[in-house]
PDB file of C-alpha atoms in Angstrom:
ATOM      1  CA  MET A 169      -2.081  21.454 -20.335  1.00  0.00           C
ATOM      2  CA  ASN A 170      -2.032  17.715 -20.637  1.00  0.00           C
ATOM      3  CA  THR A 171      -1.483  16.667 -17.176  1.00  0.00           C
ATOM      4  CA  LYS A 172      -1.345  12.757 -16.830  1.00  0.00           C
ATOM      5  CA  THR A 173      -2.052  10.876 -13.741  1.00  0.00           C
ATOM      6  CA  PRO A 174      -0.582   7.394 -12.743  1.00  0.00           C
ATOM      7  CA  LYS A 175      -2.707   4.538 -13.083  1.00  0.00           C
ATOM      8  CA  ASN A 176      -2.052   3.405  -9.460  1.00  0.00           C
ATOM      9  CA  ARG A 177      -1.546   5.957  -6.873  1.00  0.00           C
ATOM     10  CA  VAL A 178       0.142   3.612  -4.862  1.00  0.00           C
ATOM     11  CA  LYS A 179       3.098   1.011  -5.298  1.00  0.00           C
ATOM     12  CA  VAL A 180       0.658  -2.149  -4.751  1.00  0.00           C
ATOM     13  CA  ASP A 181       3.632  -3.814  -6.255  1.00  0.00           C
ATOM     14  CA  LYS A 182       6.012  -3.032  -3.806  1.00  0.00           C
ATOM     15  CA  ILE A 183       3.624  -4.384  -1.200  1.00  0.00           C
ATOM     16  CA  ILE A 184       3.060  -7.284  -2.696  1.00  0.00           C
ATOM     17  CA  LYS A 185       6.642  -8.141  -3.060  1.00  0.00           C
ATOM     18  CA  TYR A 186       7.088  -7.773   0.648  1.00  0.00           C
ATOM     19  CA  MET A 187       4.167  -9.831   1.792  1.00  0.00           C
ATOM     20  CA  GLN A 188       5.532 -12.774  -0.823  1.00  0.00           C
ATOM     21  CA  ASP A 189       9.327 -12.329  -0.085  1.00  0.00           C
ATOM     22  CA  ASN A 190       8.464 -12.412   3.867  1.00  0.00           C
ATOM     23  CA  LYS A 191       5.813 -15.502   3.180  1.00  0.00           C
ATOM     24  CA  LEU A 192       2.639 -13.266   4.576  1.00  0.00           C
ATOM     25  CA  SER A 193      -0.766 -13.833   3.860  1.00  0.00           C
ATOM     26  CA  LYS A 194      -3.134 -10.579   3.453  1.00  0.00           C
ATOM     27  CA  ASN A 195      -4.357 -11.678   6.860  1.00  0.00           C
ATOM     28  CA  GLN A 196      -0.883 -12.125   8.531  1.00  0.00           C
ATOM     29  CA  PHE A 197       0.350  -8.690   6.847  1.00  0.00           C
ATOM     30  CA  ALA A 198      -3.210  -6.749   7.921  1.00  0.00           C
ATOM     31  CA  LYS A 199      -2.643  -7.933  11.581  1.00  0.00           C
ATOM     32  CA  MET A 200       1.354  -7.336  11.396  1.00  0.00           C
ATOM     33  CA  CYS A 201       0.315  -3.532  10.449  1.00  0.00           C
ATOM     34  CA  GLY A 202      -2.488  -3.067  12.262  1.00  0.00           C
ATOM     35  CA  LEU A 203      -4.945  -3.129   9.827  1.00  0.00           C
ATOM     36  CA  SER A 204      -8.309  -4.979   8.979  1.00  0.00           C
ATOM     37  CA  ILE A 205      -8.196  -7.011   6.071  1.00  0.00           C
ATOM     38  CA  TYR A 206     -11.002  -4.541   4.541  1.00  0.00           C
ATOM     39  CA  SER A 207      -8.249  -1.666   4.748  1.00  0.00           C
ATOM     40  CA  LEU A 208      -5.677  -3.408   3.325  1.00  0.00           C
ATOM     41  CA  ASN A 209      -7.347  -4.577   0.137  1.00  0.00           C
ATOM     42  CA  THR A 210      -8.806  -0.944   0.056  1.00  0.00           C
ATOM     43  CA  ILE A 211      -5.021  -0.092  -0.327  1.00  0.00           C
ATOM     44  CA  LEU A 212      -4.024  -3.099  -2.466  1.00  0.00           C
ATOM     45  CA  ASN A 213      -7.108  -2.484  -4.944  1.00  0.00           C
ATOM     46  CA  ASP A 214      -5.847   1.354  -5.200  1.00  0.00           C
ATOM     47  CA  TYR A 215      -9.169   2.834  -4.250  1.00  0.00           C
ATOM     48  CA  LYS A 216      -9.432   6.415  -4.251  1.00  0.00           C
ATOM     49  CA  ASN A 217     -10.882   6.432  -0.516  1.00  0.00           C
ATOM     50  CA  TYR A 218      -7.586   4.948   1.174  1.00  0.00           C
ATOM     51  CA  ASN A 219      -6.892   6.389   4.153  1.00  0.00           C
ATOM     52  CA  ALA A 220      -3.330   7.608   4.179  1.00  0.00           C
ATOM     53  CA  TYR A 221      -2.466   7.086   7.983  1.00  0.00           C
ATOM     54  CA  LYS A 222      -3.409   3.538   7.468  1.00  0.00           C
ATOM     55  CA  LEU A 223      -0.441   3.695   4.184  1.00  0.00           C
ATOM     56  CA  ALA A 224       1.662   5.009   6.410  1.00  0.00           C
ATOM     57  CA  LYS A 225       1.026   2.095   9.060  1.00  0.00           C
ATOM     58  CA  VAL A 226       1.648  -0.435   6.108  1.00  0.00           C
ATOM     59  CA  ALA A 227       4.979   2.069   5.265  1.00  0.00           C
ATOM     60  CA  GLN A 228       6.195   1.576   9.100  1.00  0.00           C
ATOM     61  CA  ALA A 229       5.472  -2.539   9.052  1.00  0.00           C
ATOM     62  CA  MET A 230       7.765  -2.693   5.765  1.00  0.00           C
ATOM     63  CA  HIS A 231      10.274  -0.442   7.029  1.00  0.00           C
ATOM     64  CA  VAL A 232      10.376   2.453   4.377  1.00  0.00           C
ATOM     65  CA  LYS A 233       9.400   5.852   4.145  1.00  0.00           C
ATOM     66  CA  LEU A 234       5.716   6.869   3.080  1.00  0.00           C
ATOM     67  CA  ASP A 235       6.956   8.305  -0.289  1.00  0.00           C
ATOM     68  CA  ASP A 236       8.670   5.056  -1.277  1.00  0.00           C
ATOM     69  CA  LEU A 237       4.969   3.611  -1.606  1.00  0.00           C
ATOM     70  CA  LEU A 238       3.350   6.429  -3.536  1.00  0.00           C
ATOM     71  CA  ASN A 239       3.668   7.236  -7.222  1.00  0.00           C
ATOM     72  CA  PHE A 240       4.601  11.190  -8.009  1.00  0.00           C
ATOM     73  CA  GLN A 241       4.517  12.476 -11.674  1.00  0.00           C
TER      74      GLN A 241
END
């Protein structure tokens, strides 16, 4: 059985596009989400140890569902 996992589990490009479209710096976006810059960078770099609750805060700030930010295969 050959199962492939996506390179990125989080749709980082969607988050970055939102930040660019709204002319938000990482610091501004992190503050808008109620996150530290460290937590935001953890998500943007798609580290394995990101907190799903924090990703949910990003989705809420972007007015999208959490599923919209995840890659499923």
